[in-house]
Each structure stands twice: as C-alpha cells, then as structure tokens.
PDB file of C-alpha atoms and ligand atoms in Angstrom:
ATOM      1  CA  UNK E   1     -49.321  24.906 -10.812  1.00 50.00           C
ATOM      2  CA  UNK E   2     -49.411  25.016  -7.715  1.00 57.00           C
ATOM      3  CA  UNK E   3     -50.531  21.505  -7.238  1.00 53.00           C
ATOM      4  CA  UNK E   4     -47.380  20.482  -9.221  1.00 61.00           C
ATOM      5  CA  UNK E   5     -44.853  22.566  -6.898  1.00 57.00           C
ATOM      6  CA  UNK E   6     -46.636  21.389  -3.323  1.00 55.00           C
ATOM      7  CA  UNK E   7     -45.997  17.739  -4.736  1.00 61.00           C
ATOM      8  CA  UNK E   8     -42.218  18.838  -6.072  1.00 56.00           C
ATOM      9  CA  UNK E   9     -41.766  20.320  -2.530  1.00 50.00           C
ATOM     10  CA  UNK E  10     -43.014  17.325  -0.793  1.00 50.00           C
ATOM     11  CA  UNK E  11     -40.806  15.338  -3.118  1.00 55.00           C
ATOM     12  CA  UNK E  12     -37.624  17.125  -2.276  1.00 49.00           C
ATOM     13  CA  UNK E  13     -38.266  16.728   1.474  1.00 47.00           C
ATOM     14  CA  UNK E  14     -38.624  13.011   1.074  1.00 46.00           C
ATOM     15  CA  UNK E  15     -35.494  12.962  -0.435  1.00 44.00           C
ATOM     16  CA  UNK E  16     -33.811  15.077   1.735  1.00 43.00           C
ATOM     17  CA  UNK E  17     -35.195  13.350   4.893  1.00 43.00           C
ATOM     18  CA  UNK E  18     -33.633   9.775   3.320  1.00 44.00           C
ATOM     19  CA  UNK E  19     -30.160  11.750   2.733  1.00 42.00           C
ATOM     20  CA  UNK E  20     -29.908  12.730   6.423  1.00 42.00           C
ATOM     21  CA  UNK E  21     -31.129   9.112   7.483  1.00 41.00           C
ATOM     22  CA  UNK E  22     -28.175   7.149   5.680  1.00 43.00           C
ATOM     23  CA  UNK E  23     -25.935   9.920   6.247  1.00 43.00           C
ATOM     24  CA  UNK E  24     -26.398   9.242   9.805  1.00 44.00           C
ATOM     25  CA  UNK E  25     -25.793   5.632   9.648  1.00 46.00           C
ATOM     26  CA  UNK E  26     -22.643   5.853   8.602  1.00 48.00           C
ATOM     27  CA  UNK E  27     -20.020   6.207  10.210  1.00 50.00           C
ATOM     28  CA  UNK E  28     -17.864   9.277   9.239  1.00 50.00           C
ATOM     29  CA  UNK E  29     -20.929  11.378   9.360  1.00 48.00           C
ATOM     30  CA  UNK E  30     -19.604  11.769  13.333  1.00 48.00           C
ATOM     31  CA  UNK E  31     -16.912  14.286  12.095  1.00 53.00           C
ATOM     32  CA  UNK E  32     -19.246  16.427  11.120  1.00 60.00           C
ATOM     33  CA  UNK E  33     -19.658  16.202  15.189  1.00 64.00           C
ATOM     34  CA  UNK E  34     -16.535  18.714  16.798  1.00 61.00           C
ATOM     35  CA  UNK E  35     -16.740  17.047  19.901  1.00 63.00           C
ATOM     36  CA  UNK E  36     -16.962  13.150  18.756  1.00 58.00           C
ATOM     37  CA  UNK E  37     -13.786  14.930  16.118  1.00 55.00           C
ATOM     38  CA  UNK E  38     -11.795  16.237  18.264  1.00 56.00           C
ATOM     39  CA  UNK E  39     -11.753  12.451  20.777  1.00 57.00           C
ATOM     40  CA  UNK E  40     -10.150  11.625  17.574  1.00 55.00           C
ATOM     41  CA  UNK E  41      -7.048  12.710  19.392  1.00 55.00           C
ATOM     42  CA  UNK E  42      -7.832  11.215  23.295  1.00 54.00           C
ATOM     43  CA  UNK E  43      -7.406   7.128  21.617  1.00 53.00           C
ATOM     44  CA  UNK E  44     -10.710   5.788  23.728  1.00 53.00           C
ATOM     45  CA  UNK E  45     -12.923   6.153  20.790  1.00 52.00           C
ATOM     46  CA  UNK E  46     -13.056   4.946  17.343  1.00 52.00           C
ATOM     47  CA  UNK E  47     -11.243   1.910  17.773  1.00 53.00           C
ATOM     48  CA  UNK E  48     -12.561   0.505  14.375  1.00 54.00           C
ATOM     49  CA  UNK E  49     -10.237   3.272  12.592  1.00 54.00           C
ATOM     50  CA  UNK E  50      -7.196   2.678  15.019  1.00 50.00           C
ATOM     51  CA  UNK E  51      -7.463  -1.050  13.466  1.00 49.00           C
ATOM     52  CA  UNK E  52      -7.542   0.169   9.630  1.00 51.00           C
ATOM     53  CA  UNK E  53      -4.730   2.143  10.469  1.00 71.00           C
ATOM     54  CA  UNK E  54      -2.338  -1.080  11.906  1.00 84.00           C
ATOM     55  CA  UNK E  55       0.942  -2.088   9.829  1.00 89.00           C
ATOM     56  CA  UNK E  56      -0.039  -3.484   7.237  1.00 93.00           C
ATOM     57  CA  UNK E  57       1.108  -6.904   5.159  1.00 96.00           C
ATOM     58  CA  UNK E  58       1.203  -6.287   1.454  1.00 97.00           C
ATOM     59  CA  UNK E  59       2.062  -8.696  -1.030  1.00 98.00           C
ATOM     60  CA  UNK E  60       4.436  -7.495  -3.586  1.00 98.00           C
ATOM     61  CA  UNK E  61       2.483  -8.045  -7.317  1.00 97.00           C
ATOM     62  CA  UNK E  62      -1.200  -9.157  -5.730  1.00 97.00           C
ATOM     63  CA  UNK E  63      -2.278 -12.751  -7.413  1.00 96.00           C
ATOM     64  CA  UNK E  64       0.626 -12.792 -10.040  1.00 97.00           C
ATOM     65  CA  UNK E  65       3.531 -13.123  -7.223  1.00 97.00           C
ATOM     66  CA  UNK E  66       7.023 -12.363  -8.063  1.00 97.00           C
ATOM     67  CA  UNK E  67       7.676 -12.976 -11.404  1.00 96.00           C
ATOM     68  CA  UNK E  68       9.458 -12.439 -15.124  1.00 96.00           C
ATOM     69  CA  UNK E  69       7.445  -9.386 -16.821  1.00 95.00           C
ATOM     70  CA  UNK E  70       4.805  -8.255 -14.204  1.00 97.00           C
ATOM     71  CA  UNK E  71       5.190  -4.531 -14.515  1.00 98.00           C
ATOM     72  CA  UNK E  72       5.858  -3.891 -10.624  1.00 98.00           C
ATOM     73  CA  UNK E  73       6.125  -0.410 -11.582  1.00 97.00           C
ATOM     74  CA  UNK E  74       3.089  -0.062 -12.132  1.00 97.00           C
ATOM     75  CA  UNK E  75       1.252  -2.743  -9.504  1.00 98.00           C
ATOM     76  CA  UNK E  76       2.966   0.413  -6.406  1.00 97.00           C
ATOM     77  CA  UNK E  77       1.685   2.633  -8.070  1.00 96.00           C
ATOM     78  CA  UNK E  78      -1.645   1.470  -7.988  1.00 96.00           C
ATOM     79  CA  UNK E  79      -0.833  -0.244  -4.714  1.00 95.00           C
ATOM     80  CA  UNK E  80       0.667   3.343  -3.240  1.00 92.00           C
ATOM     81  CA  UNK E  81       0.380   4.889  -0.619  1.00 92.00           C
ATOM     82  CA  UNK E  82       2.427   2.278   1.816  1.00 94.00           C
ATOM     83  CA  UNK E  83       3.729   2.990   5.549  1.00 94.00           C
ATOM     84  CA  UNK E  84       6.225   2.699   7.160  1.00 94.00           C
ATOM     85  CA  UNK E  85       6.489  -0.576   9.457  1.00 95.00           C
ATOM     86  CA  UNK E  86       4.157  -2.224   6.270  1.00 96.00           C
ATOM     87  CA  UNK E  87       5.627  -5.593   5.469  1.00 97.00           C
ATOM     88  CA  UNK E  88       6.387  -6.108   1.908  1.00 98.00           C
ATOM     89  CA  UNK E  89       6.078  -9.772   0.946  1.00 98.00           C
ATOM     90  CA  UNK E  90       7.968 -11.066  -2.057  1.00 98.00           C
ATOM     91  CA  UNK E  91       6.558 -14.518  -2.780  1.00 97.00           C
ATOM     92  CA  UNK E  92       8.690 -17.106  -5.399  1.00 97.00           C
ATOM     93  CA  UNK E  93       8.805 -20.268  -6.327  1.00 94.00           C
ATOM     94  CA  UNK E  94      12.595 -22.498  -5.240  1.00 92.00           C
ATOM     95  CA  UNK E  95      13.773 -23.306  -8.953  1.00 92.00           C
ATOM     96  CA  UNK E  96      13.781 -26.169 -10.549  1.00 91.00           C
ATOM     97  CA  UNK E  97      14.149 -27.855 -14.314  1.00 90.00           C
ATOM     98  CA  UNK E  98      11.213 -26.047 -15.513  1.00 89.00           C
ATOM     99  CA  UNK E  99      11.240 -22.429 -13.650  1.00 89.00           C
ATOM    100  CA  UNK E 100      13.235 -19.755 -13.839  1.00 91.00           C
ATOM    101  CA  UNK E 101      15.283 -17.945 -10.559  1.00 96.00           C
ATOM    102  CA  UNK E 102      14.495 -14.759  -8.959  1.00 97.00           C
ATOM    103  CA  UNK E 103      15.398 -13.116  -5.405  1.00 98.00           C
ATOM    104  CA  UNK E 104      15.156  -9.535  -4.407  1.00 98.00           C
ATOM    105  CA  UNK E 105      17.777  -6.767  -4.335  1.00 98.00           C
ATOM    106  CA  UNK E 106      17.381  -3.326  -2.801  1.00 98.00           C
ATOM    107  CA  UNK E 107      19.516  -0.733  -4.538  1.00 98.00           C
ATOM    108  CA  UNK E 108      21.833   1.387  -2.713  1.00 97.00           C
ATOM    109  CA  UNK E 109      20.238   4.695  -4.997  1.00 97.00           C
ATOM    110  CA  UNK E 110      18.038   6.044  -7.963  1.00 97.00           C
ATOM    111  CA  UNK E 111      20.389   5.560 -10.115  1.00 97.00           C
ATOM    112  CA  UNK E 112      21.325   1.520  -9.791  1.00 98.00           C
ATOM    113  CA  UNK E 113      17.798   0.999  -9.500  1.00 98.00           C
ATOM    114  CA  UNK E 114      16.834   2.911 -13.267  1.00 97.00           C
ATOM    115  CA  UNK E 115      19.740   1.084 -14.450  1.00 97.00           C
ATOM    116  CA  UNK E 116      19.201  -2.557 -12.522  1.00 97.00           C
ATOM    117  CA  UNK E 117      22.545  -2.126 -11.795  1.00 97.00           C
ATOM    118  CA  UNK E 118      23.515  -5.127  -9.414  1.00 97.00           C
ATOM    119  CA  UNK E 119      26.694  -4.121  -7.886  1.00 97.00           C
ATOM    120  CA  UNK E 120      25.391  -1.501  -6.775  1.00 97.00           C
ATOM    121  CA  UNK E 121      22.224  -3.565  -5.013  1.00 97.00           C
ATOM    122  CA  UNK E 122      22.485  -5.881  -1.979  1.00 98.00           C
ATOM    123  CA  UNK E 123      20.682  -9.187  -1.663  1.00 98.00           C
ATOM    124  CA  UNK E 124      17.847  -9.164   0.273  1.00 98.00           C
ATOM    125  CA  UNK E 125      16.531 -13.200  -0.450  1.00 98.00           C
ATOM    126  CA  UNK E 126      17.715 -15.416  -2.504  1.00 97.00           C
ATOM    127  CA  UNK E 127      16.592 -17.714  -5.400  1.00 97.00           C
ATOM    128  CA  UNK E 128      14.706 -19.914  -2.257  1.00 96.00           C
ATOM    129  CA  UNK E 129      13.813 -17.011   0.027  1.00 97.00           C
ATOM    130  CA  UNK E 130      10.682 -16.269  -1.949  1.00 97.00           C
ATOM    131  CA  UNK E 131       9.472 -19.993  -0.936  1.00 95.00           C
ATOM    132  CA  UNK E 132       6.617 -20.347   1.294  1.00 94.00           C
ATOM    133  CA  UNK E 133       5.324 -17.669   3.044  1.00 96.00           C
ATOM    134  CA  UNK E 134       7.703 -15.535   1.157  1.00 97.00           C
ATOM    135  CA  UNK E 135      10.639 -13.216   1.897  1.00 98.00           C
ATOM    136  CA  UNK E 136       9.282 -10.659   4.615  1.00 98.00           C
ATOM    137  CA  UNK E 137      10.116  -6.825   4.567  1.00 98.00           C
ATOM    138  CA  UNK E 138       9.075  -4.509   6.706  1.00 97.00           C
ATOM    139  CA  UNK E 139      10.024  -0.289   5.408  1.00 96.00           C
ATOM    140  CA  UNK E 140      10.795   0.538   8.867  1.00 95.00           C
ATOM    141  CA  UNK E 141      12.195   3.462   7.668  1.00 95.00           C
ATOM    142  CA  UNK E 142      11.042   6.758   5.796  1.00 94.00           C
ATOM    143  CA  UNK E 143      13.139   6.925   3.119  1.00 95.00           C
ATOM    144  CA  UNK E 144      12.555   5.677  -0.853  1.00 97.00           C
ATOM    145  CA  UNK E 145      13.255   1.851  -0.997  1.00 98.00           C
ATOM    146  CA  UNK E 146      14.200   0.512  -4.324  1.00 98.00           C
ATOM    147  CA  UNK E 147      13.663  -2.980  -5.286  1.00 98.00           C
ATOM    148  CA  UNK E 148      14.558  -5.167  -8.217  1.00 98.00           C
ATOM    149  CA  UNK E 149      15.366  -8.928  -9.293  1.00 98.00           C
ATOM    150  CA  UNK E 150      18.462 -10.237  -9.481  1.00 97.00           C
ATOM    151  CA  UNK E 151      18.578 -12.547 -11.598  1.00 96.00           C
ATOM    152  CA  UNK E 152      20.573 -12.914 -14.989  1.00 95.00           C
ATOM    153  CA  UNK E 153      22.751  -9.687 -13.593  1.00 95.00           C
ATOM    154  CA  UNK E 154      20.010  -7.136 -14.066  1.00 95.00           C
ATOM    155  CA  UNK E 155      18.557  -8.959 -17.227  1.00 97.00           C
ATOM    156  CA  UNK E 156      15.012  -9.360 -15.218  1.00 97.00           C
ATOM    157  CA  UNK E 157      15.649  -5.878 -13.172  1.00 98.00           C
ATOM    158  CA  UNK E 158      15.762  -4.431 -17.125  1.00 96.00           C
ATOM    159  CA  UNK E 159      13.988  -6.451 -19.556  1.00 95.00           C
ATOM    160  CA  UNK E 160      11.144  -8.582 -16.975  1.00 91.00           C
ATOM    161  CA  UNK E 161       9.746  -4.747 -15.177  1.00 97.00           C
ATOM    162  CA  UNK E 162      10.724  -6.463 -12.111  1.00 98.00           C
ATOM    163  CA  UNK E 163      11.245  -3.588 -10.324  1.00 98.00           C
ATOM    164  CA  UNK E 164       9.974  -1.054  -8.123  1.00 98.00           C
ATOM    165  CA  UNK E 165      10.536   1.829  -5.753  1.00 98.00           C
ATOM    166  CA  UNK E 166       8.467   2.398  -2.316  1.00 97.00           C
ATOM    167  CA  UNK E 167       7.990   5.240  -0.045  1.00 95.00           C
ATOM    168  CA  UNK E 168       6.994   4.267   2.924  1.00 95.00           C
ATOM    169  CA  UNK E 169       4.248   7.686   3.975  1.00 92.00           C
ATOM    170  CA  UNK E 170       3.955   8.573   7.499  1.00 87.00           C
ATOM    171  CA  UNK E 171       0.200   7.828   9.456  1.00 77.00           C
ATOM    172  CA  UNK E 172      -1.936  10.855   9.814  1.00 70.00           C
ATOM    173  CA  UNK E 173      -1.314  11.671  13.303  1.00 59.00           C
ATOM    174  CA  UNK E 174      -4.482  11.661  14.685  1.00 57.00           C
ATOM    175  CA  UNK E 175      -4.344   7.639  14.298  1.00 51.00           C
ATOM    176  CA  UNK E 176      -0.346   7.175  16.415  1.00 50.00           C
ATOM    177  CA  UNK E 177      -1.276   4.698  19.583  1.00 52.00           C
TER     178      UNK E 177
HETATM  179  C1  LIG C   1     -21.037  14.239  20.080  1.00 76.75           C
HETATM  180  O1  LIG C   1     -19.888  13.545  19.762  1.00 76.75           O
HETATM  181  C2  LIG C   1     -20.157  13.327  21.711  1.00 76.75           C
HETATM  182  C3  LIG C   1     -19.290  12.361  21.615  1.00 76.75           C
HETATM  183  O2  LIG C   1     -19.474  11.074  20.961  1.00 76.75           O
HETATM  184  C4  LIG C   1     -21.643  12.944  22.047  1.00 76.75           C
HETATM  185  O3  LIG C   1     -21.476  13.677  23.847  1.00 76.75           O
HETATM  186  C5  LIG C   1     -22.804  14.297  21.718  1.00 76.75           C
HETATM  187  O4  LIG C   1     -23.520  14.063  21.978  1.00 76.75           O
HETATM  188  C6  LIG C   1     -22.592  14.674  20.233  1.00 76.75           C
HETATM  189  N1  LIG C   1     -23.129  15.346  19.754  1.00 76.75           N
HETATM  190  C7  LIG C   1     -24.109  15.805  18.920  1.00 76.75           C
HETATM  191  C8  LIG C   1     -24.482  17.371  18.458  1.00 76.75           C
HETATM  192  O5  LIG C   1     -24.333  14.523  18.110  1.00 76.75           O
HETATM  193  C1  LIG C   2     -10.724  -2.308  19.708  1.00 76.75           C
HETATM  194  O1  LIG C   2     -11.560  -3.744  18.894  1.00 76.75           O
HETATM  195  C2  LIG C   2     -10.738  -4.726  19.630  1.00 76.75           C
HETATM  196  C3  LIG C   2     -11.364  -5.763  18.973  1.00 76.75           C
HETATM  197  O2  LIG C   2     -12.419  -5.103  17.684  1.00 76.75           O
HETATM  198  C4  LIG C   2     -11.567  -5.422  21.007  1.00 76.75           C
HETATM  199  O3  LIG C   2     -10.546  -6.646  21.281  1.00 76.75           O
HETATM  200  C5  LIG C   2     -10.069  -4.406  22.137  1.00 76.75           C
HETATM  201  O4  LIG C   2     -10.833  -4.510  23.621  1.00 76.75           O
HETATM  202  C6  LIG C   2     -10.844  -2.786  21.443  1.00 76.75           C
HETATM  203  N1  LIG C   2      -9.901  -1.851  22.767  1.00 76.75           N
HETATM  204  C7  LIG C   2     -10.449  -0.374  23.107  1.00 76.75           C
HETATM  205  C8  LIG C   2      -9.472   0.428  23.345  1.00 76.75           C
HETATM  206  O5  LIG C   2     -11.539  -0.737  22.893  1.00 76.75           O
HETATM  207  C1  LIG C   3       5.409  -0.152 -16.341  1.00 76.75           C
HETATM  208  O1  LIG C   3       4.699   1.183 -16.211  1.00 76.75           O
HETATM  209  C2  LIG C   3       4.877   2.007 -15.931  1.00 76.75           C
HETATM  210  C3  LIG C   3       3.834   2.909 -15.068  1.00 76.75           C
HETATM  211  O2  LIG C   3       2.566   2.866 -15.269  1.00 76.75           O
HETATM  212  C4  LIG C   3       4.537   1.968 -16.867  1.00 76.75           C
HETATM  213  O3  LIG C   3       5.807   4.055 -17.201  1.00 76.75           O
HETATM  214  C5  LIG C   3       6.043   2.137 -18.223  1.00 76.75           C
HETATM  215  O4  LIG C   3       5.878   2.432 -19.218  1.00 76.75           O
HETATM  216  C6  LIG C   3       5.717   0.419 -18.063  1.00 76.75           C
HETATM  217  N1  LIG C   3       6.723  -0.147 -18.862  1.00 76.75           N
HETATM  218  C7  LIG C   3       6.108  -1.564 -19.160  1.00 76.75           C
HETATM  219  C8  LIG C   3       8.084  -2.029 -19.767  1.00 76.75           C
HETATM  220  O5  LIG C   3       5.474  -1.567 -19.806  1.00 76.75           O
HETATM  221  C1  LIG C   4       7.576   0.920  13.604  1.00 76.75           C
HETATM  222  O1  LIG C   4       7.951  -0.101  14.319  1.00 76.75           O
HETATM  223  C2  LIG C   4       9.241   0.399  15.939  1.00 76.75           C
HETATM  224  C3  LIG C   4       9.548  -1.375  16.160  1.00 76.75           C
HETATM  225  O2  LIG C   4       8.656  -2.038  16.298  1.00 76.75           O
HETATM  226  C4  LIG C   4       8.538   1.133  16.404  1.00 76.75           C
HETATM  227  O3  LIG C   4       9.786   1.284  17.341  1.00 76.75           O
HETATM  228  C5  LIG C   4       8.577   1.922  15.502  1.00 76.75           C
HETATM  229  O4  LIG C   4       7.245   3.352  16.429  1.00 76.75           O
HETATM  230  C6  LIG C   4       7.332   1.651  14.592  1.00 76.75           C
HETATM  231  N1  LIG C   4       6.940   3.398  13.705  1.00 76.75           N
HETATM  232  C7  LIG C   4       5.884   3.534  13.658  1.00 76.75           C
HETATM  233  C8  LIG C   4       5.682   4.823  13.092  1.00 76.75           C
HETATM  234  O5  LIG C   4       4.851   3.017  13.705  1.00 76.75           O
HETATM  235  C1  LIG C   5       8.449 -26.165 -10.914  1.00 76.75           C
HETATM  236  O1  LIG C   5       7.607 -25.519 -10.193  1.00 76.75           O
HETATM  237  C2  LIG C   5       6.212 -25.600 -10.356  1.00 76.75           C
HETATM  238  C3  LIG C   5       6.004 -24.489  -9.362  1.00 76.75           C
HETATM  239  O2  LIG C   5       6.365 -24.244  -7.502  1.00 76.75           O
HETATM  240  C4  LIG C   5       5.310 -26.215 -10.703  1.00 76.75           C
HETATM  241  O3  LIG C   5       4.256 -25.863 -10.959  1.00 76.75           O
HETATM  242  C5  LIG C   5       6.221 -27.238 -11.260  1.00 76.75           C
HETATM  243  O4  LIG C   5       4.891 -28.406 -11.114  1.00 76.75           O
HETATM  244  C6  LIG C   5       7.781 -27.967 -10.556  1.00 76.75           C
HETATM  245  N1  LIG C   5       8.589 -28.277 -11.929  1.00 76.75           N
HETATM  246  C7  LIG C   5       8.804 -29.551 -11.816  1.00 76.75           C
HETATM  247  C8  LIG C   5       9.779 -30.290 -13.018  1.00 76.75           C
HETATM  248  O5  LIG C   5       9.804 -30.544 -10.043  1.00 76.75           O
HETATM  249  C1  LIG C   6      17.401  -5.652 -22.240  1.00 76.75           C
HETATM  250  O1  LIG C   6      18.002  -4.483 -21.381  1.00 76.75           O
HETATM  251  C2  LIG C   6      18.912  -4.433 -21.654  1.00 76.75           C
HETATM  252  C3  LIG C   6      19.589  -2.735 -20.676  1.00 76.75           C
HETATM  253  O2  LIG C   6      18.910  -1.801 -20.337  1.00 76.75           O
HETATM  254  C4  LIG C   6      18.830  -3.494 -23.222  1.00 76.75           C
HETATM  255  O3  LIG C   6      20.161  -2.805 -23.781  1.00 76.75           O
HETATM  256  C5  LIG C   6      18.256  -4.550 -23.952  1.00 76.75           C
HETATM  257  O4  LIG C   6      17.791  -3.330 -25.158  1.00 76.75           O
HETATM  258  C6  LIG C   6      16.913  -4.383 -23.476  1.00 76.75           C
HETATM  259  N1  LIG C   6      16.593  -5.828 -23.965  1.00 76.75           N
HETATM  260  C7  LIG C   6      15.121  -5.839 -24.709  1.00 76.75           C
HETATM  261  C8  LIG C   6      14.474  -7.099 -25.698  1.00 76.75           C
HETATM  262  O5  LIG C   6      14.175  -5.803 -24.557  1.00 76.75           O
HETATM  263 CU1  LIG C   7      13.659 -12.502 -11.333  1.00 76.75          CU
END
C-alpha cells in the first residue's frame, strides 16, 4: 500500500517536472513573469509577436478565389477576425467564352447588402481587375464593409452567395508600433 503510494508520488513528480520543462520551452510561459510582461509595452522585446501583428493579406475565399456558388458569408465568419489595414485580395479570371464575369462592389449600407441592391453600391473592381495578382482592397477605416459581386444585377450576390461583410478590428493595444 505504502509502496504503491510512493511509486505514484514519484510518477506524479516526474510528470509535473516534465510538464514544467515543456512549459519553460514555450514562449507564452513568460507571460507569467510580470517584469517580462510589462516590457511588452516597451517595444524592445518580442519582435516575433509584433511581426505576427502586422497587417495581413487575406485571399478572399482562400483557394476557392471569387466565384459563383461558394458561401462567402460562411468563409468570412470562419476567417475572422479581420484587422484594420488588412488587405483583402479578390482573385477572379478575366471572362472568356467559357467563364462568367465577376466583379467586386461595395454596398452603402446593410440594407442594400441584404437585398443585393447593386444600384446602391459602388463598383470597386470590374470583371478584368481580378486577374493576375488579383484586386486588392485595404480596410483602412473602422467600419463595417459590405462586399458583393455585381454581375447579373445582383444575381451572383443573391443567388450565388457571392457576398460577405467584414468589421475590421483594432489590433491589441500592446502591438501598436
Ligand atoms: C523576468 O523577465 C525579465 C525580462 O525579460 C528578466 O530580466 C528576469 O530575469 C525574469 N525573471 C524571472 C523570475 O524569470
Ligand atoms: C525583428 O526581426 C527582424 C527579422 O526577424 C529583424 O530584421 C529586425 O532587426 C528585428 N527588430 C528588432 C527591433 O529586433
Ligand atoms: C451561408 O453561410 C451562412 C453562415 O454559415 C449561413 O447562415 C447561410 O445559410 C449560408 N447560405 C447558404 C445559401 O447556404
Ligand atoms: C493604417 O495605415 C495608415 C497609413 O498607411 C496609418 O496611418 C494608420 O496608422 C494605420 N492604422 C493602423 C491601425 O495600423
Ligand atoms: C477561360 O479561362 C479559364 C480560366 O482562366 C481557362 O481555364 C479556360 O481555358 C479559358 N477558356 C478559353 C476558351 O479561353
Ligand atoms: C434568386 O434571388 C431572388 C431575389 O432574392 C429570389 O427571388 C429568387 O427566388 C432566387 N432564386 C433562386 C433560384 O434562388
Ligand atoms: Cu460573380
């Protein structure tokens, strides 16, 4: 009985110390060191962390690019959060005899977005501007953005799920340059 208890205790100590070693190897464990933690405000440490916080380029739809029938609202929810100054990249091939044209519009408000009311939207990219590197849009303002395809007078937007909204967030304050 006592022997088993000692064995169990030794196992526990070994397990805990292994855990402690693996904790020590992780960068985030330094978060418990308050001296270190405060220095994050000072901008001279944690270069790696700061690099991860730089604005990013986000390919709309991922490998799906920008096409009819992919659920971009779903994609946007799964790809959140988006941050200020992040770049959204819309890629769509220039139309030819076998492919349909697409475009990028920005709706003025949530109502025109919900109804895919192209008349109350501004064209950002015409059907040829998604070729090559794609069309790039930088979300510079802290406001919701409503995107949709403008082709077929809103049909791609309404029936092809080619629409999504993003609300860029402010970056965590300790990562400001
Ligand atoms: C806490 O972090 C500071 C700065 O990185 C370091 O100088 C100090 O030795 C650390 N203290 C402990 C207890 O690890
Ligand atoms: C941050 O890291 C990059 C490369 O990883 C390096 O070029 C740069 O000098 C570093 N900046 C600071 C302030 O350490
Ligand atoms: C697209 O995805 C959203 C969010 O997941 C969902 O609410 C919506 O019903 C989907 N639309 C279609 C047409 O499947
Ligand atoms: C976004 O970029 C602009 C100009 O490039 C800059 O003035 C602004 O401070 C940036 N905002 C954020 C939150 O990074
Ligand atoms: C039309 O464009 C698509 C996508 O770029 C390409 O795969 C296809 O071969 C093109 N078709 C014609 C007839 O040019
Ligand atoms: C396409 O969208 C319109 C407008 O929202 C709607 O009335 C129509 O039923 C939709 N058609 C299909 C096939 O989803
Ligand atoms: Cu389209």
